[in-house]
Every structure is written in structure tokens, then in C-alpha cells.
Amino acid sequence: MYIDPSWLTAFAIIALPVLGFILGARWMNYRHRVGSSQSEAQATPIGSDTLDVLDSVQAQVEELAERQDFAERLLLQRKEKEQRRGQAATTPV
């Protein structure tokens, strides 16, 4: 039995978009089911223990940000002093 290549090409041209549509529909259905199950899981209230821990972490992050800012200011002051010393040492009298 011999199959004409033009028929095979025509079948592929018709079948591939249909297959793509079917796979896309299945993917959208899957994503919808996963999204709805996640939204149901997120609808549960957060426990007070979790909120306490979150507040503690937030306070620690704020303290670290203040320390970083302070350290950056100290480093900048030190750098400016070194530049002034370097300029004063190289300036001819």
C-alpha cells in the first residue's frame, strides 16, 4: 500500500493545530485546578504564632538595615578623611 505524501502533509497540517488545541485546553484545565486548590489553601487564616515570628523577622531586618546604613556612613567618613590626608600630603607648600 502506497500513501501519497501530499495526503500525509495535508493530514499533518490539519492534525497538528487540533492536537495543539487539545493539549492547550488540557493545560488550561490543569492550571485552573492547581490555581483553585492554591487559592483554597491561601484562604485559611494565618496563625498567631506565624504572625509573631513574622513580626520578629521584620524587626531583625529593620535593625540590620540600620546597622548597614551606619556602617556605610562610617566607611564613607573614613574614605573622605583618607582623601583629605592624601590631598594635604601631595599639595606643595
PDB file as gemmi writes it, atoms N, CA and C in Angstrom:
CRYST1    1.000    1.000    1.000  90.00  90.00  90.00 P 1                      
ATOM      1  N   MET A   1       0.846  -1.176   0.000  1.00  0.00           N  
ATOM      2  CA  MET A   1       0.000   0.000   0.000  1.00  0.00           C  
ATOM      3  C   MET A   1       0.890   1.238   0.000  1.00  0.00           C  
ATOM      4  N   TYR A   2       0.573   2.146  -0.865  1.00  0.00           N  
ATOM      5  CA  TYR A   2       1.355   3.365  -1.032  1.00  0.00           C  
ATOM      6  C   TYR A   2       0.506   4.561  -0.613  1.00  0.00           C  
ATOM      7  N   ILE A   3       1.088   5.420   0.283  1.00  0.00           N  
ATOM      8  CA  ILE A   3       0.387   6.630   0.734  1.00  0.00           C  
ATOM      9  C   ILE A   3       1.035   7.822   0.052  1.00  0.00           C  
ATOM     10  N   ASP A   4       0.222   8.579  -0.601  1.00  0.00           N  
ATOM     11  CA  ASP A   4       0.709   9.766  -1.302  1.00  0.00           C  
ATOM     12  C   ASP A   4       1.214  10.784  -0.270  1.00  0.00           C  
ATOM     13  N   PRO A   5       2.442  11.342  -0.441  1.00  0.00           N  
ATOM     14  CA  PRO A   5       2.972  12.311   0.524  1.00  0.00           C  
ATOM     15  C   PRO A   5       2.109  13.561   0.673  1.00  0.00           C  
ATOM     16  N   SER A   6       1.380  13.931  -0.357  1.00  0.00           N  
ATOM     17  CA  SER A   6       0.542  15.117  -0.243  1.00  0.00           C  
ATOM     18  C   SER A   6      -0.590  14.882   0.765  1.00  0.00           C  
ATOM     19  N   TRP A   7      -1.118  13.651   0.829  1.00  0.00           N  
ATOM     20  CA  TRP A   7      -2.137  13.336   1.824  1.00  0.00           C  
ATOM     21  C   TRP A   7      -1.566  13.373   3.236  1.00  0.00           C  
ATOM     22  N   LEU A   8      -0.356  12.864   3.378  1.00  0.00           N  
ATOM     23  CA  LEU A   8       0.295  12.875   4.682  1.00  0.00           C  
ATOM     24  C   LEU A   8       0.545  14.315   5.140  1.00  0.00           C  
ATOM     25  N   THR A   9       0.974  15.168   4.226  1.00  0.00           N  
ATOM     26  CA  THR A   9       1.195  16.572   4.548  1.00  0.00           C  
ATOM     27  C   THR A   9      -0.115  17.249   4.928  1.00  0.00           C  
ATOM     28  N   ALA A  10      -1.169  16.968   4.167  1.00  0.00           N  
ATOM     29  CA  ALA A  10      -2.472  17.558   4.470  1.00  0.00           C  
ATOM     30  C   ALA A  10      -2.970  17.086   5.833  1.00  0.00           C  
ATOM     31  N   PHE A  11      -2.789  15.801   6.125  1.00  0.00           N  
ATOM     32  CA  PHE A  11      -3.203  15.283   7.430  1.00  0.00           C  
ATOM     33  C   PHE A  11      -2.432  15.967   8.560  1.00  0.00           C  
ATOM     34  N   ALA A  12      -1.122  16.165   8.384  1.00  0.00           N  
ATOM     35  CA  ALA A  12      -0.303  16.814   9.406  1.00  0.00           C  
ATOM     36  C   ALA A  12      -0.730  18.260   9.592  1.00  0.00           C  
ATOM     37  N   ILE A  13      -1.027  18.936   8.485  1.00  0.00           N  
ATOM     38  CA  ILE A  13      -1.439  20.336   8.564  1.00  0.00           C  
ATOM     39  C   ILE A  13      -2.756  20.463   9.332  1.00  0.00           C  
ATOM     40  N   ILE A  14      -3.641  19.502   9.172  1.00  0.00           N  
ATOM     41  CA  ILE A  14      -4.919  19.550   9.871  1.00  0.00           C  
ATOM     42  C   ILE A  14      -4.782  19.039  11.298  1.00  0.00           C  
ATOM     43  N   ALA A  15      -4.006  17.984  11.511  1.00  0.00           N  
ATOM     44  CA  ALA A  15      -3.943  17.327  12.819  1.00  0.00           C  
ATOM     45  C   ALA A  15      -3.135  18.127  13.838  1.00  0.00           C  
ATOM     46  N   LEU A  16      -2.066  18.764  13.433  1.00  0.00           N  
ATOM     47  CA  LEU A  16      -1.212  19.459  14.394  1.00  0.00           C  
ATOM     48  C   LEU A  16      -1.922  20.600  15.117  1.00  0.00           C  
ATOM     49  N   PRO A  17      -2.654  21.476  14.454  1.00  0.00           N  
ATOM     50  CA  PRO A  17      -3.370  22.518  15.208  1.00  0.00           C  
ATOM     51  C   PRO A  17      -4.451  21.937  16.127  1.00  0.00           C  
ATOM     52  N   VAL A  18      -5.121  20.874  15.680  1.00  0.00           N  
ATOM     53  CA  VAL A  18      -6.143  20.247  16.523  1.00  0.00           C  
ATOM     54  C   VAL A  18      -5.480  19.655  17.755  1.00  0.00           C  
ATOM     55  N   LEU A  19      -4.358  18.981  17.574  1.00  0.00           N  
ATOM     56  CA  LEU A  19      -3.629  18.412  18.696  1.00  0.00           C  
ATOM     57  C   LEU A  19      -3.140  19.521  19.632  1.00  0.00           C  
ATOM     58  N   GLY A  20      -2.652  20.619  19.066  1.00  0.00           N  
ATOM     59  CA  GLY A  20      -2.222  21.748  19.883  1.00  0.00           C  
ATOM     60  C   GLY A  20      -3.365  22.332  20.688  1.00  0.00           C  
ATOM     61  N   PHE A  21      -4.544  22.423  20.061  1.00  0.00           N  
ATOM     62  CA  PHE A  21      -5.714  22.945  20.766  1.00  0.00           C  
ATOM     63  C   PHE A  21      -6.106  22.034  21.915  1.00  0.00           C  
ATOM     64  N   ILE A  22      -6.102  20.732  21.670  1.00  0.00           N  
ATOM     65  CA  ILE A  22      -6.477  19.771  22.715  1.00  0.00           C  
ATOM     66  C   ILE A  22      -5.485  19.829  23.870  1.00  0.00           C  
ATOM     67  N   LEU A  23      -4.187  19.843  23.559  1.00  0.00           N  
ATOM     68  CA  LEU A  23      -3.179  19.913  24.618  1.00  0.00           C  
ATOM     69  C   LEU A  23      -3.264  21.233  25.380  1.00  0.00           C  
ATOM     70  N   GLY A  24      -3.527  22.330  24.676  1.00  0.00           N  
ATOM     71  CA  GLY A  24      -3.673  23.622  25.332  1.00  0.00           C  
ATOM     72  C   GLY A  24      -4.872  23.652  26.262  1.00  0.00           C  
ATOM     73  N   ALA A  25      -5.967  23.054  25.826  1.00  0.00           N  
ATOM     74  CA  ALA A  25      -7.160  23.006  26.669  1.00  0.00           C  
ATOM     75  C   ALA A  25      -6.908  22.175  27.915  1.00  0.00           C  
ATOM     76  N   ARG A  26      -6.214  21.052  27.743  1.00  0.00           N  
ATOM     77  CA  ARG A  26      -5.886  20.227  28.911  1.00  0.00           C  
ATOM     78  C   ARG A  26      -4.966  20.986  29.866  1.00  0.00           C  
ATOM     79  N   TRP A  27      -4.001  21.737  29.315  1.00  0.00           N  
ATOM     80  CA  TRP A  27      -3.080  22.504  30.149  1.00  0.00           C  
ATOM     81  C   TRP A  27      -3.829  23.590  30.926  1.00  0.00           C  
ATOM     82  N   MET A  28      -4.737  24.285  30.247  1.00  0.00           N  
ATOM     83  CA  MET A  28      -5.509  25.324  30.922  1.00  0.00           C  
ATOM     84  C   MET A  28      -6.375  24.724  32.027  1.00  0.00           C  
ATOM     85  N   ASN A  29      -6.967  23.561  31.773  1.00  0.00           N  
ATOM     86  CA  ASN A  29      -7.764  22.887  32.784  1.00  0.00           C  
ATOM     87  C   ASN A  29      -6.902  22.517  33.987  1.00  0.00           C  
ATOM     88  N   TYR A  30      -5.721  21.998  33.740  1.00  0.00           N  
ATOM     89  CA  TYR A  30      -4.799  21.643  34.820  1.00  0.00           C  
ATOM     90  C   TYR A  30      -4.409  22.881  35.624  1.00  0.00           C  
ATOM     91  N   ARG A  31      -4.034  23.972  34.949  1.00  0.00           N  
ATOM     92  CA  ARG A  31      -3.633  25.198  35.643  1.00  0.00           C  
ATOM     93  C   ARG A  31      -4.795  25.766  36.456  1.00  0.00           C  
ATOM     94  N   HIS A  32      -6.015  25.647  35.928  1.00  0.00           N  
ATOM     95  CA  HIS A  32      -7.190  26.135  36.652  1.00  0.00           C  
ATOM     96  C   HIS A  32      -7.398  25.323  37.935  1.00  0.00           C  
ATOM     97  N   ARG A  33      -7.252  23.988  37.837  1.00  0.00           N  
ATOM     98  CA  ARG A  33      -7.415  23.144  39.021  1.00  0.00           C  
ATOM     99  C   ARG A  33      -6.336  23.439  40.055  1.00  0.00           C  
ATOM    100  N   VAL A  34      -5.088  23.609  39.606  1.00  0.00           N  
ATOM    101  CA  VAL A  34      -3.996  23.902  40.531  1.00  0.00           C  
ATOM    102  C   VAL A  34      -4.205  25.274  41.164  1.00  0.00           C  
ATOM    103  N   GLY A  35      -4.606  26.251  40.374  1.00  0.00           N  
ATOM    104  CA  GLY A  35      -4.839  27.601  40.902  1.00  0.00           C  
ATOM    105  C   GLY A  35      -5.969  27.635  41.902  1.00  0.00           C  
ATOM    106  N   SER A  36      -7.029  26.900  41.644  1.00  0.00           N  
ATOM    107  CA  SER A  36      -8.155  26.915  42.575  1.00  0.00           C  
ATOM    108  C   SER A  36      -7.799  26.198  43.866  1.00  0.00           C  
ATOM    109  N   SER A  37      -6.991  25.146  43.794  1.00  0.00           N  
ATOM    110  CA  SER A  37      -6.597  24.462  45.029  1.00  0.00           C  
ATOM    111  C   SER A  37      -5.640  25.335  45.841  1.00  0.00           C  
ATOM    112  N   GLN A  38      -4.791  26.108  45.166  1.00  0.00           N  
ATOM    113  CA  GLN A  38      -3.889  27.009  45.882  1.00  0.00           C  
ATOM    114  C   GLN A  38      -4.660  28.156  46.522  1.00  0.00           C  
ATOM    115  N   SER A  39      -5.663  28.674  45.837  1.00  0.00           N  
ATOM    116  CA  SER A  39      -6.432  29.774  46.421  1.00  0.00           C  
ATOM    117  C   SER A  39      -7.230  29.286  47.629  1.00  0.00           C  
ATOM    118  N   GLU A  40      -7.674  28.047  47.597  1.00  0.00           N  
ATOM    119  CA  GLU A  40      -8.362  27.494  48.767  1.00  0.00           C  
ATOM    120  C   GLU A  40      -7.396  27.346  49.930  1.00  0.00           C  
ATOM    121  N   ALA A  41      -6.163  26.953  49.631  1.00  0.00           N  
ATOM    122  CA  ALA A  41      -5.169  26.800  50.690  1.00  0.00           C  
ATOM    123  C   ALA A  41      -4.786  28.159  51.262  1.00  0.00           C  
ATOM    124  N   GLN A  42      -4.766  29.191  50.443  1.00  0.00           N  
ATOM    125  CA  GLN A  42      -4.405  30.519  50.911  1.00  0.00           C  
ATOM    126  C   GLN A  42      -5.545  31.175  51.673  1.00  0.00           C  
ATOM    127  N   ALA A  43      -6.739  30.678  51.532  1.00  0.00           N  
ATOM    128  CA  ALA A  43      -7.884  31.279  52.202  1.00  0.00           C  
ATOM    129  C   ALA A  43      -7.870  30.996  53.701  1.00  0.00           C  
ATOM    130  N   THR A  44      -7.078  30.004  54.120  1.00  0.00           N  
ATOM    131  CA  THR A  44      -7.024  29.710  55.550  1.00  0.00           C  
ATOM    132  C   THR A  44      -6.297  30.843  56.265  1.00  0.00           C  
ATOM    133  N   PRO A  45      -6.756  31.225  57.454  1.00  0.00           N  
ATOM    134  CA  PRO A  45      -6.128  32.342  58.174  1.00  0.00           C  
ATOM    135  C   PRO A  45      -4.735  31.957  58.679  1.00  0.00           C  
ATOM    136  N   ILE A  46      -3.886  32.962  58.797  1.00  0.00           N  
ATOM    137  CA  ILE A  46      -2.536  32.756  59.292  1.00  0.00           C  
ATOM    138  C   ILE A  46      -2.594  32.703  60.809  1.00  0.00           C  
ATOM    139  N   GLY A  47      -1.882  31.744  61.383  1.00  0.00           N  
ATOM    140  CA  GLY A  47      -1.893  31.569  62.831  1.00  0.00           C  
ATOM    141  C   GLY A  47      -1.167  32.693  63.537  1.00  0.00           C  
ATOM    142  N   SER A  48      -1.500  32.899  64.807  1.00  0.00           N  
ATOM    143  CA  SER A  48      -0.878  33.978  65.579  1.00  0.00           C  
ATOM    144  C   SER A  48       0.604  33.705  65.798  1.00  0.00           C  
ATOM    145  N   ASP A  49       0.992  32.423  65.917  1.00  0.00           N  
ATOM    146  CA  ASP A  49       2.408  32.095  66.058  1.00  0.00           C  
ATOM    147  C   ASP A  49       3.193  32.538  64.827  1.00  0.00           C  
ATOM    148  N   THR A  50       2.618  32.303  63.657  1.00  0.00           N  
ATOM    149  CA  THR A  50       3.274  32.697  62.412  1.00  0.00           C  
ATOM    150  C   THR A  50       3.411  34.208  62.335  1.00  0.00           C  
ATOM    151  N   LEU A  51       2.374  34.921  62.746  1.00  0.00           N  
ATOM    152  CA  LEU A  51       2.437  36.379  62.722  1.00  0.00           C  
ATOM    153  C   LEU A  51       3.487  36.909  63.699  1.00  0.00           C  
ATOM    154  N   ASP A  52       3.604  36.269  64.862  1.00  0.00           N  
ATOM    155  CA  ASP A  52       4.622  36.679  65.834  1.00  0.00           C  
ATOM    156  C   ASP A  52       6.023  36.482  65.275  1.00  0.00           C  
ATOM    157  N   VAL A  53       6.236  35.339  64.640  1.00  0.00           N  
ATOM    158  CA  VAL A  53       7.543  35.070  64.043  1.00  0.00           C  
ATOM    159  C   VAL A  53       7.822  36.064  62.923  1.00  0.00           C  
ATOM    160  N   LEU A  54       6.812  36.369  62.123  1.00  0.00           N  
ATOM    161  CA  LEU A  54       6.975  37.331  61.034  1.00  0.00           C  
ATOM    162  C   LEU A  54       7.315  38.715  61.571  1.00  0.00           C  
ATOM    163  N   ASP A  55       6.683  39.131  62.637  1.00  0.00           N  
ATOM    164  CA  ASP A  55       7.000  40.424  63.259  1.00  0.00           C  
ATOM    165  C   ASP A  55       8.432  40.438  63.775  1.00  0.00           C  
ATOM    166  N   SER A  56       8.862  39.335  64.358  1.00  0.00           N  
ATOM    167  CA  SER A  56      10.231  39.235  64.864  1.00  0.00           C  
ATOM    168  C   SER A  56      11.245  39.355  63.726  1.00  0.00           C  
ATOM    169  N   VAL A  57      10.979  38.661  62.646  1.00  0.00           N  
ATOM    170  CA  VAL A  57      11.890  38.720  61.488  1.00  0.00           C  
ATOM    171  C   VAL A  57      11.911  40.122  60.906  1.00  0.00           C  
ATOM    172  N   GLN A  58      10.760  40.760  60.836  1.00  0.00           N  
ATOM    173  CA  GLN A  58      10.694  42.118  60.303  1.00  0.00           C  
ATOM    174  C   GLN A  58      11.503  43.080  61.173  1.00  0.00           C  
ATOM    175  N   ALA A  59      11.431  42.936  62.498  1.00  0.00           N  
ATOM    176  CA  ALA A  59      12.209  43.790  63.402  1.00  0.00           C  
ATOM    177  C   ALA A  59      13.705  43.555  63.206  1.00  0.00           C  
ATOM    178  N   GLN A  60      14.094  42.298  63.016  1.00  0.00           N  
ATOM    179  CA  GLN A  60      15.508  41.986  62.797  1.00  0.00           C  
ATOM    180  C   GLN A  60      16.009  42.582  61.492  1.00  0.00           C  
ATOM    181  N   VAL A  61      15.196  42.535  60.463  1.00  0.00           N  
ATOM    182  CA  VAL A  61      15.586  43.106  59.171  1.00  0.00           C  
ATOM    183  C   VAL A  61      15.736  44.621  59.285  1.00  0.00           C  
ATOM    184  N   GLU A  62      14.827  45.266  60.000  1.00  0.00           N  
ATOM    185  CA  GLU A  62      14.933  46.711  60.197  1.00  0.00           C  
ATOM    186  C   GLU A  62      16.208  47.066  60.956  1.00  0.00           C  
ATOM    187  N   GLU A  63      16.547  46.273  61.981  1.00  0.00           N  
ATOM    188  CA  GLU A  63      17.767  46.531  62.744  1.00  0.00           C  
ATOM    189  C   GLU A  63      19.006  46.341  61.870  1.00  0.00           C  
ATOM    190  N   LEU A  64      18.998  45.302  61.044  1.00  0.00           N  
ATOM    191  CA  LEU A  64      20.128  45.085  60.136  1.00  0.00           C  
ATOM    192  C   LEU A  64      20.265  46.219  59.123  1.00  0.00           C  
ATOM    193  N   ALA A  65      19.148  46.751  58.657  1.00  0.00           N  
ATOM    194  CA  ALA A  65      19.192  47.869  57.718  1.00  0.00           C  
ATOM    195  C   ALA A  65      19.800  49.102  58.380  1.00  0.00           C  
ATOM    196  N   GLU A  66      19.453  49.347  59.648  1.00  0.00           N  
ATOM    197  CA  GLU A  66      20.033  50.484  60.378  1.00  0.00           C  
ATOM    198  C   GLU A  66      21.536  50.289  60.563  1.00  0.00           C  
ATOM    199  N   ARG A  67      21.934  49.070  60.910  1.00  0.00           N  
ATOM    200  CA  ARG A  67      23.362  48.798  61.089  1.00  0.00           C  
ATOM    201  C   ARG A  67      24.135  48.958  59.787  1.00  0.00           C  
ATOM    202  N   GLN A  68      23.550  48.514  58.690  1.00  0.00           N  
ATOM    203  CA  GLN A  68      24.207  48.659  57.399  1.00  0.00           C  
ATOM    204  C   GLN A  68      24.360  50.136  57.041  1.00  0.00           C  
ATOM    205  N   ASP A  69      23.323  50.912  57.273  1.00  0.00           N  
ATOM    206  CA  ASP A  69      23.382  52.341  56.995  1.00  0.00           C  
ATOM    207  C   ASP A  69      24.479  53.007  57.825  1.00  0.00           C  
ATOM    208  N   PHE A  70      24.560  52.645  59.113  1.00  0.00           N  
ATOM    209  CA  PHE A  70      25.580  53.205  59.990  1.00  0.00           C  
ATOM    210  C   PHE A  70      26.981  52.826  59.502  1.00  0.00           C  
ATOM    211  N   ALA A  71      27.168  51.553  59.138  1.00  0.00           N  
ATOM    212  CA  ALA A  71      28.477  51.096  58.664  1.00  0.00           C  
ATOM    213  C   ALA A  71      28.861  51.804  57.368  1.00  0.00           C  
ATOM    214  N   GLU A  72      27.914  51.999  56.476  1.00  0.00           N  
ATOM    215  CA  GLU A  72      28.206  52.704  55.227  1.00  0.00           C  
ATOM    216  C   GLU A  72      28.618  54.151  55.497  1.00  0.00           C  
ATOM    217  N   ARG A  73      27.947  54.802  56.449  1.00  0.00           N  
ATOM    218  CA  ARG A  73      28.328  56.181  56.783  1.00  0.00           C  
ATOM    219  C   ARG A  73      29.733  56.240  57.370  1.00  0.00           C  
ATOM    220  N   LEU A  74      30.075  55.279  58.248  1.00  0.00           N  
ATOM    221  CA  LEU A  74      31.423  55.249  58.817  1.00  0.00           C  
ATOM    222  C   LEU A  74      32.485  55.033  57.743  1.00  0.00           C  
ATOM    223  N   LEU A  75      32.223  54.123  56.837  1.00  0.00           N  
ATOM    224  CA  LEU A  75      33.179  53.867  55.760  1.00  0.00           C  
ATOM    225  C   LEU A  75      33.353  55.081  54.862  1.00  0.00           C  
ATOM    226  N   LEU A  76      32.264  55.790  54.603  1.00  0.00           N  
ATOM    227  CA  LEU A  76      32.342  56.993  53.776  1.00  0.00           C  
ATOM    228  C   LEU A  76      33.147  58.081  54.480  1.00  0.00           C  
ATOM    229  N   GLN A  77      32.924  58.240  55.796  1.00  0.00           N  
ATOM    230  CA  GLN A  77      33.707  59.227  56.546  1.00  0.00           C  
ATOM    231  C   GLN A  77      35.189  58.883  56.521  1.00  0.00           C  
ATOM    232  N   ARG A  78      35.518  57.606  56.720  1.00  0.00           N  
ATOM    233  CA  ARG A  78      36.917  57.181  56.698  1.00  0.00           C  
ATOM    234  C   ARG A  78      37.541  57.433  55.326  1.00  0.00           C  
ATOM    235  N   LYS A  79      36.794  57.145  54.280  1.00  0.00           N  
ATOM    236  CA  LYS A  79      37.298  57.356  52.917  1.00  0.00           C  
ATOM    237  C   LYS A  79      37.546  58.843  52.659  1.00  0.00           C  
ATOM    238  N   GLU A  80      36.632  59.701  53.115  1.00  0.00           N  
ATOM    239  CA  GLU A  80      36.807  61.146  52.927  1.00  0.00           C  
ATOM    240  C   GLU A  80      38.026  61.646  53.693  1.00  0.00           C  
ATOM    241  N   LYS A  81      38.243  61.151  54.931  1.00  0.00           N  
ATOM    242  CA  LYS A  81      39.422  61.560  55.697  1.00  0.00           C  
ATOM    243  C   LYS A  81      40.699  61.134  54.994  1.00  0.00           C  
ATOM    244  N   GLU A  82      40.742  59.929  54.452  1.00  0.00           N  
ATOM    245  CA  GLU A  82      41.937  59.461  53.742  1.00  0.00           C  
ATOM    246  C   GLU A  82      42.194  60.305  52.496  1.00  0.00           C  
ATOM    247  N   GLN A  83      41.118  60.691  51.798  1.00  0.00           N  
ATOM    248  CA  GLN A  83      41.300  61.533  50.617  1.00  0.00           C  
ATOM    249  C   GLN A  83      41.855  62.897  51.008  1.00  0.00           C  
ATOM    250  N   ARG A  84      41.358  63.469  52.116  1.00  0.00           N  
ATOM    251  CA  ARG A  84      41.875  64.767  52.572  1.00  0.00           C  
ATOM    252  C   ARG A  84      43.343  64.661  52.966  1.00  0.00           C  
ATOM    253  N   ARG A  85      43.719  63.573  53.649  1.00  0.00           N  
ATOM    254  CA  ARG A  85      45.112  63.381  54.013  1.00  0.00           C  
ATOM    255  C   ARG A  85      45.985  63.237  52.781  1.00  0.00           C  
ATOM    256  N   GLY A  86      45.497  62.503  51.792  1.00  0.00           N  
ATOM    257  CA  GLY A  86      46.251  62.316  50.556  1.00  0.00           C  
ATOM    258  C   GLY A  86      46.422  63.637  49.810  1.00  0.00           C  
ATOM    259  N   GLN A  87      45.389  64.474  49.792  1.00  0.00           N  
ATOM    260  CA  GLN A  87      45.482  65.761  49.125  1.00  0.00           C  
ATOM    261  C   GLN A  87      46.404  66.698  49.885  1.00  0.00           C  
ATOM    262  N   ALA A  88      46.344  66.649  51.206  1.00  0.00           N  
ATOM    263  CA  ALA A  88      47.195  67.531  52.011  1.00  0.00           C  
ATOM    264  C   ALA A  88      48.661  67.121  51.878  1.00  0.00           C  
ATOM    265  N   ALA A  89      48.931  65.831  51.768  1.00  0.00           N  
ATOM    266  CA  ALA A  89      50.323  65.349  51.658  1.00  0.00           C  
ATOM    267  C   ALA A  89      50.896  65.647  50.285  1.00  0.00           C  
ATOM    268  N   THR A  90      50.099  65.678  49.248  1.00  0.00           N  
ATOM    269  CA  THR A  90      50.618  65.899  47.905  1.00  0.00           C  
ATOM    270  C   THR A  90      50.585  67.366  47.509  1.00  0.00           C  
ATOM    271  N   THR A  91      49.921  68.204  48.290  1.00  0.00           N  
ATOM    272  CA  THR A  91      49.857  69.629  47.954  1.00  0.00           C  
ATOM    273  C   THR A  91      51.187  70.297  48.281  1.00  0.00           C  
ATOM    274  N   PRO A  92      51.828  70.921  47.274  1.00  0.00           N  
ATOM    275  CA  PRO A  92      53.105  71.608  47.544  1.00  0.00           C  
ATOM    276  C   PRO A  92      52.875  72.881  48.348  1.00  0.00           C  
ATOM    277  N   VAL A  93      53.823  73.182  49.168  1.00  0.00           N  
ATOM    278  CA  VAL A  93      53.719  74.377  50.015  1.00  0.00           C  
ATOM    279  C   VAL A  93      54.493  75.515  49.411  1.00  0.00           C  
TER     280      VAL A  93                                                      
END                                                                             
